[in-house]
Tab-separated table of N, CA and C in Angstrom:
chain	number	residue	atom	x	y	z
F	16	MET	N	20.640	-28.019	39.349
F	16	MET	CA	18.993	-27.554	38.728
F	16	MET	C	18.771	-26.296	38.256
F	17	ASP	N	20.409	-25.761	37.718
F	17	ASP	CA	19.583	-24.611	36.842
F	17	ASP	C	18.400	-24.460	35.574
F	18	GLY	N	18.015	-23.413	35.518
F	18	GLY	CA	17.021	-23.229	34.224
F	18	GLY	C	15.617	-24.519	34.246
F	19	GLY	N	15.741	-24.580	35.096
F	19	GLY	CA	14.626	-26.285	35.789
F	19	GLY	C	14.824	-27.128	34.706
F	20	PHE	N	16.310	-27.695	34.923
F	20	PHE	CA	16.600	-29.261	34.367
F	20	PHE	C	16.446	-30.322	35.870
F	21	SER	N	16.026	-31.218	35.610
F	21	SER	CA	15.526	-32.187	36.260
F	21	SER	C	16.200	-33.692	35.904
F	22	LEU	N	16.821	-34.782	36.782
F	22	LEU	CA	16.840	-35.715	36.867
F	22	LEU	C	16.171	-36.712	35.940
F	23	TYR	N	14.893	-35.984	37.484
F	23	TYR	CA	14.060	-37.202	37.212
F	23	TYR	C	12.497	-36.112	37.015
F	24	PRO	N	12.358	-36.129	35.264
F	24	PRO	CA	11.403	-34.671	34.833
F	24	PRO	C	9.764	-35.649	35.432
F	25	ASP	N	9.583	-36.847	35.104
F	25	ASP	CA	8.382	-37.541	36.137
F	25	ASP	C	8.126	-37.705	37.172
F	26	LEU	N	9.434	-36.644	38.321
F	26	LEU	CA	9.184	-37.051	39.590
F	26	LEU	C	7.065	-36.442	40.044
F	27	PRO	N	6.886	-35.670	39.588
F	27	PRO	CA	5.683	-35.063	40.796
F	27	PRO	C	4.613	-35.956	40.136
F	28	CYS	N	4.313	-36.115	38.426
F	28	CYS	CA	3.812	-37.010	38.477
F	28	CYS	C	3.584	-38.478	38.655
F	29	LEU	N	4.881	-38.884	39.396
F	29	LEU	CA	5.360	-40.515	39.957
F	29	LEU	C	4.335	-39.916	41.594
F	30	LEU	N	4.207	-39.344	41.853
F	30	LEU	CA	4.073	-39.049	43.788
F	30	LEU	C	2.568	-39.070	43.915
F	31	PRO	N	1.494	-38.553	42.996
F	31	PRO	CA	0.109	-39.832	43.192
F	31	PRO	C	0.427	-41.176	43.289
F	32	ALA	N	1.293	-41.806	42.302
F	32	ALA	CA	0.645	-43.129	42.608
F	32	ALA	C	1.811	-44.049	43.426
F	33	LEU	N	2.524	-43.090	44.415
F	33	LEU	CA	3.286	-43.835	45.286
F	33	LEU	C	2.625	-43.624	46.423
F	34	HIS	N	1.696	-41.959	46.510
F	34	HIS	CA	0.708	-42.217	48.159
F	34	HIS	C	0.036	-43.397	47.186
F	35	CYS	N	-0.823	-43.214	46.791
F	35	CYS	CA	-1.735	-44.940	46.580
F	35	CYS	C	-1.050	-45.607	46.730
F	36	ALA	N	0.039	-45.949	46.142
F	36	ALA	CA	0.527	-47.722	46.440
F	36	ALA	C	1.075	-47.865	48.021
F	37	ARG	N	1.305	-46.448	49.061
F	37	ARG	CA	1.542	-46.403	50.413
F	37	ARG	C	0.258	-47.108	50.463
F	38	LEU	N	-0.854	-46.386	50.643
F	38	LEU	CA	-2.592	-46.601	51.074
F	38	LEU	C	-3.180	-48.452	50.425
F	39	GLN	N	-2.281	-48.488	49.375
F	39	GLN	CA	-3.023	-50.037	49.309
F	39	GLN	C	-2.640	-50.692	50.182
F	40	ALA	N	-0.707	-50.797	50.055
F	40	ALA	CA	-0.647	-51.781	51.460
F	40	ALA	C	-0.486	-51.426	52.972
F	41	ALA	N	-1.494	-50.248	53.264
F	41	ALA	CA	-1.770	-50.216	54.774
F	41	ALA	C	-2.592	-51.033	54.939
F	42	SER	N	-3.689	-50.665	54.038
F	42	SER	CA	-5.048	-51.763	55.036
F	42	SER	C	-5.171	-52.830	53.819
F	43	PRO	N	-5.988	-54.041	54.265
F	43	PRO	CA	-5.874	-55.051	54.362
F	43	PRO	C	-7.343	-55.045	52.767
F	44	LEU	N	-8.405	-53.700	53.003
F	44	LEU	CA	-9.691	-53.829	51.944
F	44	LEU	C	-9.051	-52.832	50.038
F	45	PRO	N	-9.005	-53.631	49.221
F	45	PRO	CA	-8.871	-53.150	48.366
F	45	PRO	C	-9.094	-51.676	47.731
F	46	PHE	N	-8.012	-50.948	47.406
F	46	PHE	CA	-8.037	-49.456	47.585
F	46	PHE	C	-9.253	-49.454	46.545
F	47	TRP	N	-9.889	-49.141	45.701
F	47	TRP	CA	-10.706	-48.648	44.772
F	47	TRP	C	-11.991	-49.114	46.197
F	48	THR	N	-11.819	-50.198	46.332
F	48	THR	CA	-13.012	-50.787	47.631
F	48	THR	C	-12.959	-48.971	48.986
F	49	ARG	N	-11.604	-48.882	48.824
F	49	ARG	CA	-11.894	-47.945	50.249
F	49	ARG	C	-12.452	-46.891	49.256
F	50	ILE	N	-12.325	-46.380	48.812
F	50	ILE	CA	-12.240	-45.002	47.872
F	50	ILE	C	-13.852	-44.961	47.643
F	51	LEU	N	-14.370	-46.055	47.040
F	51	LEU	CA	-15.380	-45.693	46.546
F	51	LEU	C	-16.798	-45.740	47.644
F	52	SER	N	-16.006	-46.164	49.126
F	52	SER	CA	-17.164	-45.521	50.320
F	52	SER	C	-16.643	-44.925	50.862
F	53	LEU	N	-15.548	-43.973	50.749
F	53	LEU	CA	-15.051	-43.074	51.050
F	53	LEU	C	-16.742	-41.891	50.230
F	54	SER	N	-16.301	-42.377	49.098
F	54	SER	CA	-17.011	-40.966	48.085
F	54	SER	C	-18.456	-41.283	47.810
F	55	GLY	N	-18.843	-42.339	47.758
F	55	GLY	CA	-20.349	-42.350	47.542
F	55	GLY	C	-20.686	-43.407	46.616
F	56	GLY	N	-19.729	-43.985	46.000
F	56	GLY	CA	-19.298	-44.689	45.195
F	56	GLY	C	-20.511	-44.324	43.679
F	57	PRO	N	-21.014	-45.064	42.851
F	57	PRO	CA	-21.861	-44.163	41.761
F	57	PRO	C	-23.355	-43.100	42.003
F	58	LEU	N	-23.545	-43.504	43.750
F	58	LEU	CA	-24.788	-42.025	43.529
F	58	LEU	C	-23.939	-41.170	43.455
F	59	LEU	N	-22.724	-40.584	43.732
F	59	LEU	CA	-22.552	-39.419	43.439
F	59	LEU	C	-22.838	-38.854	42.069
F	60	THR	N	-22.968	-39.598	41.189
F	60	THR	CA	-23.039	-39.609	39.113
F	60	THR	C	-24.524	-38.786	39.199
F	61	VAL	N	-25.068	-39.573	40.720
F	61	VAL	CA	-26.599	-38.897	39.305
F	61	VAL	C	-27.023	-37.538	39.620
F	62	PRO	N	-26.814	-36.883	40.414
F	62	PRO	CA	-26.907	-35.260	39.920
F	62	PRO	C	-26.584	-34.994	38.450
F	63	SER	N	-25.213	-35.271	38.291
F	63	SER	CA	-24.922	-35.389	37.059
F	63	SER	C	-25.399	-36.462	35.894
F	64	LEU	N	-25.963	-37.286	35.991
F	64	LEU	CA	-27.021	-38.289	34.949
F	64	LEU	C	-27.615	-37.097	34.473
F	65	ALA	N	-28.239	-36.657	35.350
F	65	ALA	CA	-29.938	-36.014	35.732
F	65	ALA	C	-29.548	-34.277	34.963
F	66	LEU	N	-28.376	-33.907	35.556
F	66	LEU	CA	-27.742	-32.590	34.379
F	66	LEU	C	-27.843	-33.128	33.306
F	67	MET	N	-27.530	-33.943	32.732
F	67	MET	CA	-26.420	-33.786	31.447
F	67	MET	C	-27.975	-34.489	30.291
F	68	SER	N	-29.397	-35.016	31.070
F	68	SER	CA	-29.885	-35.523	30.733
F	68	SER	C	-31.725	-34.413	30.216
F	69	LEU	N	-30.983	-33.357	31.777
F	69	LEU	CA	-31.756	-32.479	31.306
F	69	LEU	C	-30.692	-31.164	30.273
F	70	LEU	N	-29.355	-30.974	29.918
F	70	LEU	CA	-28.958	-30.231	28.835
F	70	LEU	C	-29.493	-30.512	27.483
F	71	CYS	N	-29.826	-32.331	27.365
F	71	CYS	CA	-29.584	-32.919	26.608
F	71	CYS	C	-31.318	-32.431	25.614
F	72	LEU	N	-32.132	-32.413	26.535
F	72	LEU	CA	-33.373	-31.953	26.932
F	72	LEU	C	-33.823	-30.776	26.476
F	73	GLY	N	-32.204	-29.975	27.217
F	73	GLY	CA	-32.527	-28.521	26.536
F	73	GLY	C	-32.300	-27.666	24.846
F	74	ILE	N	-31.172	-28.594	25.048
F	74	ILE	CA	-30.860	-28.897	23.142
F	74	ILE	C	-31.706	-29.316	22.143
F	75	ALA	N	-32.824	-30.511	22.907
F	75	ALA	CA	-33.676	-31.165	21.413
F	75	ALA	C	-34.016	-29.780	20.957
F	76	LEU	N	-34.935	-29.736	23.059
F	76	LEU	CA	-36.204	-28.207	22.392
F	76	LEU	C	-35.920	-27.204	22.402
F	77	CYS	N	-34.358	-26.522	22.224
F	77	CYS	CA	-34.019	-25.240	21.740
F	77	CYS	C	-33.962	-25.408	20.318
F	78	ALA	N	-33.922	-26.624	20.412
F	78	ALA	CA	-33.084	-26.580	17.846
F	78	ALA	C	-34.123	-26.831	17.306
F	79	SER	N	-35.758	-27.505	18.008
F	79	SER	CA	-36.399	-27.545	17.902
F	79	SER	C	-37.703	-26.742	17.227
F	80	VAL	N	-37.300	-25.199	17.490
F	80	VAL	CA	-37.562	-24.097	17.555
F	80	VAL	C	-37.069	-23.536	15.906
F	81	PRO	N	-37.877	-22.871	15.372
F	81	PRO	CA	-36.888	-22.026	13.735
F	81	PRO	C	-36.970	-20.240	14.375
F	82	VAL	N	-36.703	-20.191	15.800
F	82	VAL	CA	-36.173	-18.681	16.305
F	82	VAL	C	-34.388	-18.398	16.052
F	83	LEU	N	-34.187	-17.622	15.456
F	83	LEU	CA	-32.208	-17.945	16.082
F	83	LEU	C	-32.142	-16.907	16.507
F	84	PRO	N	-32.602	-16.569	17.611
F	84	PRO	CA	-31.397	-15.868	19.169
F	84	PRO	C	-32.173	-17.306	19.813
F	85	LEU	N	-32.531	-18.524	19.923
F	85	LEU	CA	-33.133	-19.973	20.538
F	85	LEU	C	-31.627	-20.510	20.046
F	86	GLN	N	-31.143	-20.363	18.897
F	86	GLN	CA	-30.734	-21.132	17.804
F	86	GLN	C	-29.022	-20.717	18.638
F	87	TYR	N	-28.765	-19.359	19.410
F	87	TYR	CA	-27.278	-18.950	19.755
F	87	TYR	C	-27.817	-19.350	21.314
F	88	VAL	N	-28.850	-19.893	22.194
F	88	VAL	CA	-28.877	-20.926	23.570
F	88	VAL	C	-28.389	-22.496	22.442
F	89	THR	N	-29.257	-22.650	21.580
F	89	THR	CA	-28.975	-24.060	21.548
F	89	THR	C	-27.292	-24.112	21.399
F	90	PHE	N	-26.412	-23.378	21.077
F	90	PHE	CA	-25.001	-23.885	20.596
F	90	PHE	C	-24.692	-23.669	21.867
F	91	ILE	N	-24.873	-22.614	23.104
F	91	ILE	CA	-24.163	-22.917	24.299
F	91	ILE	C	-25.047	-23.950	24.731
F	92	LEU	N	-26.122	-24.520	25.346
F	92	LEU	CA	-26.362	-25.606	25.839
F	92	LEU	C	-25.500	-26.410	25.285
F	93	GLN	N	-24.996	-26.987	23.836
F	93	GLN	CA	-24.144	-28.204	24.055
F	93	GLN	C	-23.030	-27.534	23.903
F	94	VAL	N	-21.514	-26.417	23.526
F	94	VAL	CA	-20.837	-27.051	24.119
F	94	VAL	C	-20.825	-26.977	25.526
F	95	ILE	N	-21.664	-26.703	26.354
F	95	ILE	CA	-21.313	-26.592	27.841
F	95	ILE	C	-22.193	-28.487	27.949
F	96	SER	N	-22.949	-28.850	27.256
F	96	SER	CA	-22.960	-30.048	27.423
F	96	SER	C	-21.602	-30.702	26.787
F	97	ARG	N	-20.576	-30.658	25.928
F	97	ARG	CA	-19.930	-31.668	25.867
F	97	ARG	C	-19.247	-31.803	26.859
F	98	SER	N	-18.543	-30.894	27.523
F	98	SER	CA	-17.951	-31.042	28.863
F	98	SER	C	-18.164	-31.933	29.460
F	99	PHE	N	-19.997	-31.715	30.002
F	99	PHE	CA	-20.575	-32.354	30.903
F	99	PHE	C	-20.732	-34.228	30.450
F	100	LEU	N	-21.035	-34.307	28.636
F	100	LEU	CA	-20.932	-35.781	28.307
F	100	LEU	C	-19.276	-36.166	28.208
F	101	TYR	N	-18.589	-35.600	28.278
F	101	TYR	CA	-16.977	-36.480	28.185
F	101	TYR	C	-16.821	-37.109	29.390
F	102	GLY	N	-16.603	-35.609	30.580
F	102	GLY	CA	-16.758	-35.809	31.619
F	102	GLY	C	-16.981	-36.552	32.416
F	103	GLY	N	-18.911	-36.226	32.429
F	103	GLY	CA	-19.520	-37.265	33.071
F	103	GLY	C	-18.885	-38.741	32.613
F	104	ASN	N	-19.419	-39.296	31.392
F	104	ASN	CA	-19.242	-40.297	30.528
F	104	ASN	C	-17.755	-41.294	32.097
F	105	ALA	N	-16.392	-40.357	31.953
F	105	ALA	CA	-15.687	-40.857	32.727
F	105	ALA	C	-15.658	-41.090	34.008
F	106	ALA	N	-16.283	-40.457	34.094
F	106	ALA	CA	-16.546	-39.956	36.315
F	106	ALA	C	-17.505	-41.583	36.284
F	107	PHE	N	-18.421	-41.314	35.521
F	107	PHE	CA	-19.823	-42.189	35.725
F	107	PHE	C	-18.631	-43.380	35.670
F	108	LEU	N	-17.921	-44.010	34.486
F	108	LEU	CA	-17.137	-45.574	34.317
F	108	LEU	C	-16.222	-45.010	35.251
F	109	THR	N	-15.499	-44.400	36.108
F	109	THR	CA	-14.541	-44.896	36.528
F	109	THR	C	-15.555	-45.303	38.142
F	110	LEU	N	-15.985	-44.978	38.648
F	110	LEU	CA	-16.764	-45.179	39.531
F	110	LEU	C	-17.387	-46.231	39.294
F	111	ALA	N	-18.633	-46.719	38.448
F	111	ALA	CA	-19.808	-48.091	38.167
F	111	ALA	C	-18.327	-48.910	38.636
F	112	PHE	N	-17.157	-48.764	37.083
F	112	PHE	CA	-16.611	-50.619	37.240
F	112	PHE	C	-15.603	-50.438	37.710
F	113	PRO	N	-15.127	-51.589	37.634
F	113	PRO	CA	-12.828	-51.767	38.068
F	113	PRO	C	-12.260	-51.207	36.924
F	114	PRO	N	-11.384	-50.670	38.163
F	114	PRO	CA	-10.264	-49.833	37.017
F	114	PRO	C	-9.884	-50.121	35.532
F	115	GLU	N	-9.160	-51.329	36.082
F	115	GLU	CA	-8.475	-52.192	34.903
F	115	GLU	C	-9.215	-52.667	33.408
F	116	HIS	N	-10.892	-52.017	33.621
F	116	HIS	CA	-11.961	-52.121	32.442
F	116	HIS	C	-11.909	-50.656	31.836
F	117	PHE	N	-11.350	-49.901	32.530
F	117	PHE	CA	-12.170	-48.492	31.837
F	117	PHE	C	-12.027	-47.971	30.606
F	118	GLY	N	-10.474	-48.142	29.773
F	118	GLY	CA	-10.246	-48.717	28.944
F	118	GLY	C	-11.236	-49.061	27.698
F	119	LYS	N	-11.342	-50.291	28.418
F	119	LYS	CA	-12.273	-51.178	27.429
F	119	LYS	C	-13.278	-50.493	27.264
F	120	ILE	N	-13.646	-50.171	28.138
F	120	ILE	CA	-15.747	-49.281	28.809
F	120	ILE	C	-15.305	-48.352	28.138
F	121	PHE	N	-14.406	-47.297	27.785
F	121	PHE	CA	-14.812	-45.573	27.640
F	121	PHE	C	-14.825	-45.903	26.018
F	122	GLY	N	-13.252	-46.778	25.748
F	122	GLY	CA	-13.253	-47.006	24.006
F	122	GLY	C	-14.876	-47.816	23.764
F	123	LEU	N	-15.529	-48.887	24.023
F	123	LEU	CA	-17.130	-49.109	23.635
F	123	LEU	C	-17.731	-47.778	23.675
F	124	VAL	N	-17.433	-47.088	24.334
F	124	VAL	CA	-18.936	-46.135	24.638
F	124	VAL	C	-18.272	-45.163	23.406
F	125	MET	N	-17.377	-44.563	23.185
F	125	MET	CA	-17.089	-44.019	22.291
F	125	MET	C	-17.313	-44.503	21.012
F	126	ALA	N	-16.981	-45.808	20.755
F	126	ALA	CA	-17.575	-46.333	19.007
F	126	ALA	C	-18.817	-46.198	19.233
F	127	LEU	N	-19.784	-46.559	20.064
F	127	LEU	CA	-21.173	-46.288	20.203
F	127	LEU	C	-21.411	-44.718	19.569
F	128	SER	N	-21.199	-44.120	20.251
F	128	SER	CA	-21.115	-43.291	20.201
F	128	SER	C	-21.415	-42.576	18.652
F	129	ALA	N	-20.102	-43.170	17.917
F	129	ALA	CA	-20.006	-42.614	16.556
F	129	ALA	C	-20.337	-43.214	15.801
F	130	ILE	N	-21.769	-44.444	16.091
F	130	ILE	CA	-22.107	-45.467	15.239
F	130	ILE	C	-23.386	-44.474	15.458
F	131	VAL	N	-23.985	-43.845	16.345
F	131	VAL	CA	-24.918	-43.226	16.629
F	131	VAL	C	-24.809	-42.262	15.670
F	132	SER	N	-23.077	-41.349	15.365
F	132	SER	CA	-23.670	-39.793	14.535
F	132	SER	C	-23.630	-40.244	13.583
F	133	LEU	N	-23.088	-41.430	13.420
F	133	LEU	CA	-23.362	-42.506	11.508
F	133	LEU	C	-24.770	-41.627	11.377
F	134	LEU	N	-26.213	-41.929	12.077
F	134	LEU	CA	-27.452	-41.479	11.955
F	134	LEU	C	-27.132	-40.264	10.893
F	135	GLN	N	-26.962	-39.500	11.532
F	135	GLN	CA	-27.297	-38.068	11.392
F	135	GLN	C	-27.413	-37.839	9.393
F	136	PHE	N	-26.968	-38.629	8.646
F	136	PHE	CA	-27.189	-38.679	7.315
F	136	PHE	C	-28.155	-39.359	7.160
F	137	PRO	N	-28.929	-40.326	7.114
F	137	PRO	CA	-30.083	-40.780	6.880
F	137	PRO	C	-30.831	-40.130	7.380
F	138	ILE	N	-30.850	-39.223	9.037
F	138	ILE	CA	-31.868	-38.796	9.190
F	138	ILE	C	-32.158	-37.149	8.598
F	139	PHE	N	-30.972	-36.530	7.572
F	139	PHE	CA	-30.881	-35.941	6.590
F	139	PHE	C	-31.602	-36.150	5.111
F	140	THR	N	-31.106	-37.188	4.979
F	140	THR	CA	-31.918	-37.338	4.004
F	140	THR	C	-33.483	-37.804	4.327
F	141	PHE	N	-34.212	-38.451	5.136
F	141	PHE	CA	-34.998	-38.135	5.198
F	141	PHE	C	-35.731	-36.726	5.501
F	142	ILE	N	-35.176	-36.057	6.310
F	142	ILE	CA	-35.981	-35.021	6.008
F	142	ILE	C	-35.961	-34.076	4.868
F	143	LYS	N	-34.641	-33.983	4.423
F	143	LYS	CA	-34.736	-33.315	2.683
F	143	LYS	C	-35.781	-34.900	1.740
F	144	GLY	N	-35.821	-35.625	1.271
F	144	GLY	CA	-37.062	-36.488	1.092
F	144	GLY	C	-38.093	-36.598	1.354
F	145	PRO	N	-38.551	-37.043	2.022
F	145	PRO	CA	-40.062	-37.943	1.844
F	145	PRO	C	-40.217	-37.371	3.062
F	146	LEU	N	-39.584	-36.270	4.051
F	146	LEU	CA	-40.516	-35.268	5.200
F	146	LEU	C	-40.627	-33.222	4.349
F	147	GLN	N	-39.852	-33.069	3.056
F	147	GLN	CA	-39.541	-31.928	2.087
F	147	GLN	C	-39.743	-31.037	2.966
F	148	ASN	N	-38.378	-30.879	4.009
F	148	ASN	CA	-37.571	-29.984	4.476
F	148	ASN	C	-38.931	-29.678	6.514
F	149	ASP	N	-39.139	-30.806	6.406
F	149	ASP	CA	-40.237	-30.048	7.773
F	149	ASP	C	-39.605	-31.290	9.142
F	150	PRO	N	-38.803	-30.735	9.890
F	150	PRO	CA	-38.081	-31.663	10.589
F	150	PRO	C	-39.519	-31.801	12.098
F	151	LEU	N	-40.189	-30.916	12.053
F	151	LEU	CA	-40.853	-31.050	12.684
F	151	LEU	C	-40.799	-32.758	13.451
F	152	TYR	N	-41.509	-33.770	12.540
F	152	TYR	CA	-41.549	-35.045	12.998
F	152	TYR	C	-40.081	-35.228	13.603
F	153	VAL	N	-39.280	-35.299	13.153
F	153	VAL	CA	-37.446	-36.027	13.516
F	153	VAL	C	-37.984	-35.668	14.673
F	154	ASN	N	-38.046	-33.680	14.764
F	154	ASN	CA	-37.936	-33.010	16.898
F	154	ASN	C	-38.005	-33.824	17.048
F	155	VAL	N	-39.098	-34.023	17.220
F	155	VAL	CA	-40.679	-34.370	17.879
F	155	VAL	C	-39.495	-36.041	18.862
F	156	MET	N	-39.277	-36.902	17.697
F	156	MET	CA	-39.010	-38.446	18.163
F	156	MET	C	-37.240	-37.912	18.335
F	157	LEU	N	-36.806	-37.334	18.268
F	157	LEU	CA	-35.495	-36.524	19.449
F	157	LEU	C	-36.016	-36.215	20.784
F	158	VAL	N	-36.834	-35.939	20.701
F	158	VAL	CA	-37.417	-35.286	22.718
F	158	VAL	C	-37.354	-36.245	23.280
F	159	LEU	N	-38.105	-37.420	22.424
F	159	LEU	CA	-38.514	-38.655	23.136
F	159	LEU	C	-37.905	-39.314	23.263
F	160	VAL	N	-36.876	-39.131	22.109
F	160	VAL	CA	-35.749	-40.455	22.888
F	160	VAL	C	-35.026	-39.245	23.750
F	161	THR	N	-35.128	-38.539	23.953
F	161	THR	CA	-34.326	-37.314	25.177
F	161	THR	C	-34.842	-38.114	26.056
F	162	LEU	N	-36.254	-38.068	26.225
F	162	LEU	CA	-36.565	-38.259	27.461
F	162	LEU	C	-36.061	-39.353	27.650
F	163	LEU	N	-36.347	-40.276	27.127
F	163	LEU	CA	-35.743	-41.715	27.652
F	163	LEU	C	-34.461	-41.631	28.264
F	164	THR	N	-33.291	-40.155	27.981
F	164	THR	CA	-32.114	-41.053	29.575
F	164	THR	C	-32.418	-40.068	30.781
F	165	PHE	N	-33.128	-39.838	30.812
F	165	PHE	CA	-33.937	-39.516	32.194
F	165	PHE	C	-34.226	-40.899	32.687
F	166	MET	N	-33.748	-41.957	32.203
F	166	MET	CA	-34.505	-43.097	33.212
F	166	MET	C	-33.097	-43.264	33.753
F	167	HIS	N	-32.067	-43.061	33.352
F	167	HIS	CA	-30.737	-43.350	33.106
F	167	HIS	C	-29.635	-43.299	34.806
F	168	PRO	N	-30.554	-42.237	35.042
F	168	PRO	CA	-30.207	-41.482	36.837
F	168	PRO	C	-31.243	-42.165	37.874
F	169	PHE	N	-32.136	-42.645	36.795
F	169	PHE	CA	-33.471	-43.598	38.477
F	169	PHE	C	-32.775	-44.518	38.409
F	170	LEU	N	-31.963	-45.237	37.604
F	170	LEU	CA	-31.835	-46.619	37.325
F	170	LEU	C	-30.604	-47.284	37.871
F	171	VAL	N	-30.208	-46.257	38.097
F	171	VAL	CA	-28.253	-45.918	39.230
F	171	VAL	C	-28.514	-45.739	40.424
F	172	TYR	N	-29.167	-44.584	40.415
F	172	TYR	CA	-29.528	-44.660	42.380
F	172	TYR	C	-31.192	-45.653	42.414
F	173	GLY	N	-31.979	-45.983	41.763
F	173	GLY	CA	-32.923	-47.555	42.551
F	173	GLY	C	-31.620	-48.167	42.933
F	174	GLU	N	-30.381	-48.647	41.782
F	174	GLU	CA	-29.351	-49.514	42.296
F	174	GLU	C	-28.267	-49.938	43.590
F	175	CYS	N	-28.804	-48.734	43.345
F	175	CYS	CA	-27.399	-48.368	44.341
F	175	CYS	C	-28.521	-48.349	45.411
F	176	GLN	N	-29.395	-47.893	45.875
F	176	GLN	CA	-30.740	-48.053	46.841
F	176	GLN	C	-30.981	-49.710	47.479
F	177	ARG	N	-30.674	-50.490	46.460
F	177	ARG	CA	-31.390	-51.268	46.454
F	177	ARG	C	-29.565	-52.542	47.098
F	178	LYS	N	-28.598	-51.894	46.839
F	178	LYS	CA	-27.445	-52.520	47.694
F	178	LYS	C	-27.039	-52.229	48.231
F	179	GLU	N	-27.324	-51.412	49.416
F	179	GLU	CA	-26.881	-50.160	50.678
F	179	GLU	C	-28.277	-51.601	51.280
F	180	GLY	N	-29.303	-52.041	51.395
F	180	GLY	CA	-30.485	-52.450	51.607
F	180	GLY	C	-31.480	-51.669	52.466
F	181	PRO	N	-32.428	-51.968	53.006
F	181	PRO	CA	-33.022	-51.339	53.882
F	181	PRO	C	-32.044	-51.404	55.431
F	182	PRO	N	-32.360	-50.002	55.952
F	182	PRO	CA	-31.707	-49.715	57.413
F	182	PRO	C	-32.292	-50.541	58.332
F	183	SER	N	-30.546	-51.174	59.253
F	183	SER	CA	-31.653	-52.175	60.273
F	183	SER	C	-31.358	-51.370	61.545
F	184	ILE	N	-33.299	-52.249	61.986
F	184	ILE	CA	-33.359	-51.373	63.298
F	184	ILE	C	-32.400	-52.027	64.562
F	185	ALA	N	-31.164	-51.147	65.098
F	185	ALA	CA	-30.698	-52.005	66.280
F	185	ALA	C	-30.947	-51.336	67.897
């Protein structure tokens, strides 16, 4: 064991998997069912989804105002929202869908986001052409589309409440 050499370099990576396998063998319930029942499931993602929508709304509003100091705020909000976007997306998909489908769904989400990113060029062309370098109408439309993202946290919350059902009086 001199110099940090180990015959089993991946052993620390395997320990959590072994612990999970032991938990699966100890309980009759499926492993992810127990995790979701302990963690609160998709209901815990509602604050993260709402914060992400709020960050995106802040970006859309700050980017709409042509003042240079506000553009610095827009950049900071953009950097913060990127980490929330990828982390929150992965966390929501992990909690909302079965783990065996995570890679497929995450890839689909990334592909859809790439397709939406392809809309930038036509939007810039529209601003430069018919709008004569005045992005006001595009900015208003982007703010309205961003406001639609606030529906997702409410839909997730409503779905979680519907699945729990009304409290029973015993």
